[in-house]
mmCIF file of C-alpha atoms and ligand atoms in Angstrom:
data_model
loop_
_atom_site.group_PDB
_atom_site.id
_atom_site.type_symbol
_atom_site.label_atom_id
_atom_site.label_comp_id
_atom_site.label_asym_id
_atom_site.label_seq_id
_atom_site.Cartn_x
_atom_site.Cartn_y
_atom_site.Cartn_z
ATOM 1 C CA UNK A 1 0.000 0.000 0.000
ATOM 2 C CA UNK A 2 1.732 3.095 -0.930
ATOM 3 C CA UNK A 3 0.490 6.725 0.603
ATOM 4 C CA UNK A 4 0.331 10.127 -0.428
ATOM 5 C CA UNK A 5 3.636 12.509 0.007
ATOM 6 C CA UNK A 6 2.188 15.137 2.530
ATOM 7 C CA UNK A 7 0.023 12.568 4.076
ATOM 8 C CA UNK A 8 3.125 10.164 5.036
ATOM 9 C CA UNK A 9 5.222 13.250 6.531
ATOM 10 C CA UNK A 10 2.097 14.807 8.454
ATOM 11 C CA UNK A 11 1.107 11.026 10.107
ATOM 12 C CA UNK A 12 3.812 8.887 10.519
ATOM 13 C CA UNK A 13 4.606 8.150 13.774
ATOM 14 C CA UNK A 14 7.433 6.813 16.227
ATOM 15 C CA UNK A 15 6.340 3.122 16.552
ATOM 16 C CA UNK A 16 7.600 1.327 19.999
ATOM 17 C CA UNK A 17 6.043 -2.179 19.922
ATOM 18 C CA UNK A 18 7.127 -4.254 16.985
ATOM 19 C CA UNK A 19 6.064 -8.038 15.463
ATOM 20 C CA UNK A 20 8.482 -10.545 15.689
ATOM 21 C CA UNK A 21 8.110 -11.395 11.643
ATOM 22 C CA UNK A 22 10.789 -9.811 9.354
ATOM 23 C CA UNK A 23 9.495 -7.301 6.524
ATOM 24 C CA UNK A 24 9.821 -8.569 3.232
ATOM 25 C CA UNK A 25 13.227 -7.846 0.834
ATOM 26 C CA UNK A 26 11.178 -5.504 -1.062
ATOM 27 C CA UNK A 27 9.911 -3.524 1.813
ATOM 28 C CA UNK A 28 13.759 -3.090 3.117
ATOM 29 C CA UNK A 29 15.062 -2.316 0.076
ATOM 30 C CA UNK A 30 11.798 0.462 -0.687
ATOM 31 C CA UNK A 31 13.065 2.420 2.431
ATOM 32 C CA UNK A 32 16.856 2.054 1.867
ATOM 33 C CA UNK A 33 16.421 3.856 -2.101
ATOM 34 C CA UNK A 34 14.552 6.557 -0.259
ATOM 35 C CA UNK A 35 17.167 7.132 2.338
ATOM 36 C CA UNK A 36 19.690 6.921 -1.086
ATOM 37 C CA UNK A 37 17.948 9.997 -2.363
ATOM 38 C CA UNK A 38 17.971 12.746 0.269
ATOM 39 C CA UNK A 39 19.720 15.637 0.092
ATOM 40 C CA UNK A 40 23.055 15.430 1.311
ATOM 41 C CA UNK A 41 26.621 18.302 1.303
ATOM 42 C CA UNK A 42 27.626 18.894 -1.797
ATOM 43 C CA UNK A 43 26.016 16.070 -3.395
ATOM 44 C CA UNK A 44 29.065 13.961 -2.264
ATOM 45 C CA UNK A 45 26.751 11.063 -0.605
ATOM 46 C CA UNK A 46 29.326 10.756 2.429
ATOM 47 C CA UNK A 47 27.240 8.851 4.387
ATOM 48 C CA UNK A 48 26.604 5.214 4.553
ATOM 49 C CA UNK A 49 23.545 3.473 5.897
ATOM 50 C CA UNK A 50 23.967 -0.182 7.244
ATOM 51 C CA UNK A 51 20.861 -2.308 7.550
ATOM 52 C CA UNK A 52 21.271 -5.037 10.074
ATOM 53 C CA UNK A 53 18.415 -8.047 9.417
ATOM 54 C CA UNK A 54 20.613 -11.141 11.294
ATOM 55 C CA UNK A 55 19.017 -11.599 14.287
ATOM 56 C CA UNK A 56 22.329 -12.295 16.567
ATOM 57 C CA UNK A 57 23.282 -9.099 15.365
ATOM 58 C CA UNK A 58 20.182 -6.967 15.618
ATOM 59 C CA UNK A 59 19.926 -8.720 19.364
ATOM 60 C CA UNK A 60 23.940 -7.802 20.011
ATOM 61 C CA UNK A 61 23.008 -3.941 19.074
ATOM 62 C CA UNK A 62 19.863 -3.636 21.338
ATOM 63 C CA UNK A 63 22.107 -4.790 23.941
ATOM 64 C CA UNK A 64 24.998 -2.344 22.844
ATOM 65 C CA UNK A 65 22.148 0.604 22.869
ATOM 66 C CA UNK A 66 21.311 -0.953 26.683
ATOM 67 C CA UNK A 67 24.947 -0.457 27.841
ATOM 68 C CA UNK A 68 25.012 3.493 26.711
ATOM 69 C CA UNK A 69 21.434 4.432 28.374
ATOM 70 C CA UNK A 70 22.749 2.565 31.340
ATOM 71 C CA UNK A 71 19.746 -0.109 31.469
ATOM 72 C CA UNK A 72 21.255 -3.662 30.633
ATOM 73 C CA UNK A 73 17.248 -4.960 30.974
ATOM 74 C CA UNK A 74 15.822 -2.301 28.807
ATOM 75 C CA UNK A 75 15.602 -3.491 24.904
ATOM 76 C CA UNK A 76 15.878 0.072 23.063
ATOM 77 C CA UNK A 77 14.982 -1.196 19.838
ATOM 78 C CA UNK A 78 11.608 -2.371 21.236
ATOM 79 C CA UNK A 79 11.981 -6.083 19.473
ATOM 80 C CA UNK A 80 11.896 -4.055 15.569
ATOM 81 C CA UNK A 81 14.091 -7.257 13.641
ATOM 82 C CA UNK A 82 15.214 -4.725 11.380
ATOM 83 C CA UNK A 83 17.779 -1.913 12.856
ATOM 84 C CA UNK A 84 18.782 1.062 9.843
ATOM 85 C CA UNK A 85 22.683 2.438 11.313
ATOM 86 C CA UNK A 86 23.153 5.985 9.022
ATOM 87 C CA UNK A 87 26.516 6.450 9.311
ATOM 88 C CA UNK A 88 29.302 8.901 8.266
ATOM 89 C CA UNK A 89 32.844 9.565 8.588
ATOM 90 C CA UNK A 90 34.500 11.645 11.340
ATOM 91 C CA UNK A 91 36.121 13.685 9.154
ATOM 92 C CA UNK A 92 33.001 15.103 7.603
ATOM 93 C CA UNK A 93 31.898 18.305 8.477
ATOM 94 C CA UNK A 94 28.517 17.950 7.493
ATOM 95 C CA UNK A 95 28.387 14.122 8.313
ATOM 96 C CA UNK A 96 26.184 14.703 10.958
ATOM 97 C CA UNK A 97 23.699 16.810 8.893
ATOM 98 C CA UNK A 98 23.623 13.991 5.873
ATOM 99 C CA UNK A 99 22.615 11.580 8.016
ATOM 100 C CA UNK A 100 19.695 12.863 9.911
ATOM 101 C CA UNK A 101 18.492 14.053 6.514
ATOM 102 C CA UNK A 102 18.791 10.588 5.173
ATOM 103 C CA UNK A 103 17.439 9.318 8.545
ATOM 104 C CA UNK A 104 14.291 11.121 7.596
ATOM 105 C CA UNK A 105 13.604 9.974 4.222
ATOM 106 C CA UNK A 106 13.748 6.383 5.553
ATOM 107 C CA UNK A 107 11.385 7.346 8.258
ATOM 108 C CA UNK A 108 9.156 8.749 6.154
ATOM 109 C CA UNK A 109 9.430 5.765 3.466
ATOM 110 C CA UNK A 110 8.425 3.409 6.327
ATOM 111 C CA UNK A 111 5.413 4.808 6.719
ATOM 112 C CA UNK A 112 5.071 5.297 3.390
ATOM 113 C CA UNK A 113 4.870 1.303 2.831
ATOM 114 C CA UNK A 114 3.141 0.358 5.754
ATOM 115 C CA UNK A 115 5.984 -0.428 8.145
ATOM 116 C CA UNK A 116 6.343 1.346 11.222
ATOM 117 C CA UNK A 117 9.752 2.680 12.773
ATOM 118 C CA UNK A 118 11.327 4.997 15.441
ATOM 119 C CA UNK A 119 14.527 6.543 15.158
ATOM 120 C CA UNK A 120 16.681 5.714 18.280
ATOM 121 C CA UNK A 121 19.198 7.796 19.928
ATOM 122 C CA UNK A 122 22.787 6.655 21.122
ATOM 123 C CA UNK A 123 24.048 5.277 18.383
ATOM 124 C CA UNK A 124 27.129 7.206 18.707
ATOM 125 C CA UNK A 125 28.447 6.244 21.587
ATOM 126 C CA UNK A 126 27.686 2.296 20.489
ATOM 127 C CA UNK A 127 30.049 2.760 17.672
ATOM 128 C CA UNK A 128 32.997 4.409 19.945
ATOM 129 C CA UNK A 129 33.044 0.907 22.042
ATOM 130 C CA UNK A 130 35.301 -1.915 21.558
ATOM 131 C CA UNK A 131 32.307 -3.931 19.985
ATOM 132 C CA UNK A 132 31.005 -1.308 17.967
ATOM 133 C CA UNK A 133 34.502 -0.964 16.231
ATOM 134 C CA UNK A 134 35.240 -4.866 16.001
ATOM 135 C CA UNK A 135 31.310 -4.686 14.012
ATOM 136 C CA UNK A 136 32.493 -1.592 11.373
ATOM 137 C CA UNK A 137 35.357 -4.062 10.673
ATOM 138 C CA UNK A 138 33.403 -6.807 10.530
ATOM 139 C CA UNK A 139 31.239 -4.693 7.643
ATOM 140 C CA UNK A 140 34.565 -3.446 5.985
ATOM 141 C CA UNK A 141 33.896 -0.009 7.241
ATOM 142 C CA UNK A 142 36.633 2.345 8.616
ATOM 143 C CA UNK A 143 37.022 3.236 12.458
ATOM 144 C CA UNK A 144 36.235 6.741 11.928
ATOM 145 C CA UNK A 145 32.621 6.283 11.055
ATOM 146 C CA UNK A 146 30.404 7.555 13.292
ATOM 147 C CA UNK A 147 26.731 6.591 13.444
ATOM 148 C CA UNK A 148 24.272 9.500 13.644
ATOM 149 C CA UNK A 149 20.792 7.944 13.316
ATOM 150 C CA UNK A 150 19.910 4.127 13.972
ATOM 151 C CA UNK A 151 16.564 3.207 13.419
ATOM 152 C CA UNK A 152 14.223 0.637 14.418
ATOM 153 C CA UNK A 153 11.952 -1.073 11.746
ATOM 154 C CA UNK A 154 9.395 -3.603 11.395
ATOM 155 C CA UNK A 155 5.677 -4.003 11.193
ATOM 156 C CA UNK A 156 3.830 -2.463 14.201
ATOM 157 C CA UNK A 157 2.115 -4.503 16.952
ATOM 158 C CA UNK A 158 0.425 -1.307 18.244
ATOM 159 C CA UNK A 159 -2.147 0.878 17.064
ATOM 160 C CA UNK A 160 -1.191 4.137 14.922
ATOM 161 C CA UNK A 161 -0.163 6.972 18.193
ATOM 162 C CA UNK A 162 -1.779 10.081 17.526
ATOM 163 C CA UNK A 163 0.671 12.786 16.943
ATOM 164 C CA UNK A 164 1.467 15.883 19.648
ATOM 165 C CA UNK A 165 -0.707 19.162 19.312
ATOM 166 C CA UNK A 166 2.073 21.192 17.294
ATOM 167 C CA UNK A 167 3.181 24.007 19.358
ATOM 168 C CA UNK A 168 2.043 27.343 18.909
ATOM 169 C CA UNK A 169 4.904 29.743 16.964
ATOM 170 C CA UNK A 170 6.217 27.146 15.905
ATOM 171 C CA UNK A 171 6.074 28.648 12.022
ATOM 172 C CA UNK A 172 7.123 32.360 12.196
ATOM 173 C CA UNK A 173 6.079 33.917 8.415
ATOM 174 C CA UNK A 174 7.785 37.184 7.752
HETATM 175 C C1 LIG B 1 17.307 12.706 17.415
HETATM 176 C C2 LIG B 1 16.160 11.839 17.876
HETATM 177 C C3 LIG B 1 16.395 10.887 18.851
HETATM 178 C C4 LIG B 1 15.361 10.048 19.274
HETATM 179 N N1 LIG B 1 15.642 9.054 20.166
HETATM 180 C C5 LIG B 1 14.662 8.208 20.542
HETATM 181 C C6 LIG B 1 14.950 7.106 21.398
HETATM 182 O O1 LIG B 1 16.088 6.859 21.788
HETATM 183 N N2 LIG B 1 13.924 6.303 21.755
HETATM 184 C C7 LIG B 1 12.636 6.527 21.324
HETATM 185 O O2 LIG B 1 11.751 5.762 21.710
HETATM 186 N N3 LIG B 1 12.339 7.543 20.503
HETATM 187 C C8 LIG B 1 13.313 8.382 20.096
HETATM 188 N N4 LIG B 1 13.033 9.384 19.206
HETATM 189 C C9 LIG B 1 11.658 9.571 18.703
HETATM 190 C C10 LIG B 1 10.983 10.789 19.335
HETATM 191 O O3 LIG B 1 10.741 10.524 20.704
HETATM 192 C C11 LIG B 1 9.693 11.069 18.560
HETATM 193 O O4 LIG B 1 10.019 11.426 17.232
HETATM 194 C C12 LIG B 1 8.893 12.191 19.201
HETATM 195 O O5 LIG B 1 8.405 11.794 20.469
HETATM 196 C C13 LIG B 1 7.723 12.634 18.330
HETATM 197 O O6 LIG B 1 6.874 11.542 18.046
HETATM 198 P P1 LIG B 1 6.562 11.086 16.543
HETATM 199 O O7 LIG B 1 7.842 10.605 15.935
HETATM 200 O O8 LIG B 1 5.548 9.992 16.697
HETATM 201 O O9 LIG B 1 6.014 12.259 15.809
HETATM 202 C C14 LIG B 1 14.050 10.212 18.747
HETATM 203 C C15 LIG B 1 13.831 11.179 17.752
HETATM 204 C C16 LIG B 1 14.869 11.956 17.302
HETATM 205 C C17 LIG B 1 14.625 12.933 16.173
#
């Protein structure tokens, strides 16, 4: 089922309970072209985003993402068998920029074919741990990248949240 462009960016939502079953090759590779095609510095297309499907891996990250909030018990990835890593070198300025930009688009493409997601913070500080840097050379990827955005995805196992009253002044026209 595919949705309408303003109607994906107004109502998807941050999903937080996720089905055990693993979204379909198509699905995955739906929201990784999207995430291909936002803007990024100069066009160069620094970033790189890693998506992580094999379960002793996906299980070894919620743990990592455990560790940094200082929970061991909690499972930040809420059980989503799909985790998105958007990634970019140290060394790039505007790294950090290119990759919540491209963190958006694959948001928004998740909702966009039916899947839900939530973008989940620390993702950082997983990467600048022993582990994290044994699993960038494990995916032939240099020590200096530095994930920005990690994402959980998978089909929901929760009803659609209603979003937040927007603020008020939050648009300023001039
Ligand atoms: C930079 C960033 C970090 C976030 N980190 C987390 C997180 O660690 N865990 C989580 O459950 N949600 C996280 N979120 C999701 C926000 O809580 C969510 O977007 C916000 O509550 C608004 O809800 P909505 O996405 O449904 O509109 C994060 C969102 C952003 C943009």
């Amino acid at each position: 089922m595919k949705k309408e462009a303003l109607e994906v960016l107004k109502n998807r939502r941050s999903i937080r309970k996720f089905q055990s079953r693993q979204i379909s090759a198509e699905e995955l590779d739906t929201v990784l072209e999207a995430g291909t095609y936002a803007p990024t510095a100069g066009g160069r297309q620094a970033p790189v985003i890693v998506a992580v499907q094999d379960a002793e891996t996906v299980a070894a990250l919620d743990a990592m993402n455990a560790k940094v909030m200082g929970n061991a018990s909690a499972h930040p990835y809420y059980g989503a068998p799909t985790i998105l890593l958007v990634m970019a070198p140290e060394e790039d300025a505007q790294g950090e920029l290119d990759c919540s930009a491209i963190g958006g688009n694959l948001l928004n493409a998740a909702y966009a074919v039916g899947l839900g997601s939530c973008w989940i913070h620390r993702s950082k500080e997983m990467f600048e741990s022993e582990e994290g840097k044994a699993l960038l050379k494990k995916w032939g990827l240099p020590e200096t990248m530095r994930s920005v955005c990690s994402i959980a995805l998978g089909y929901a196992d929760c009803p659609h949240p209603d979003a937040a009253p927007r603020k008020s002044g939050y648009i300023i026209k001039v």
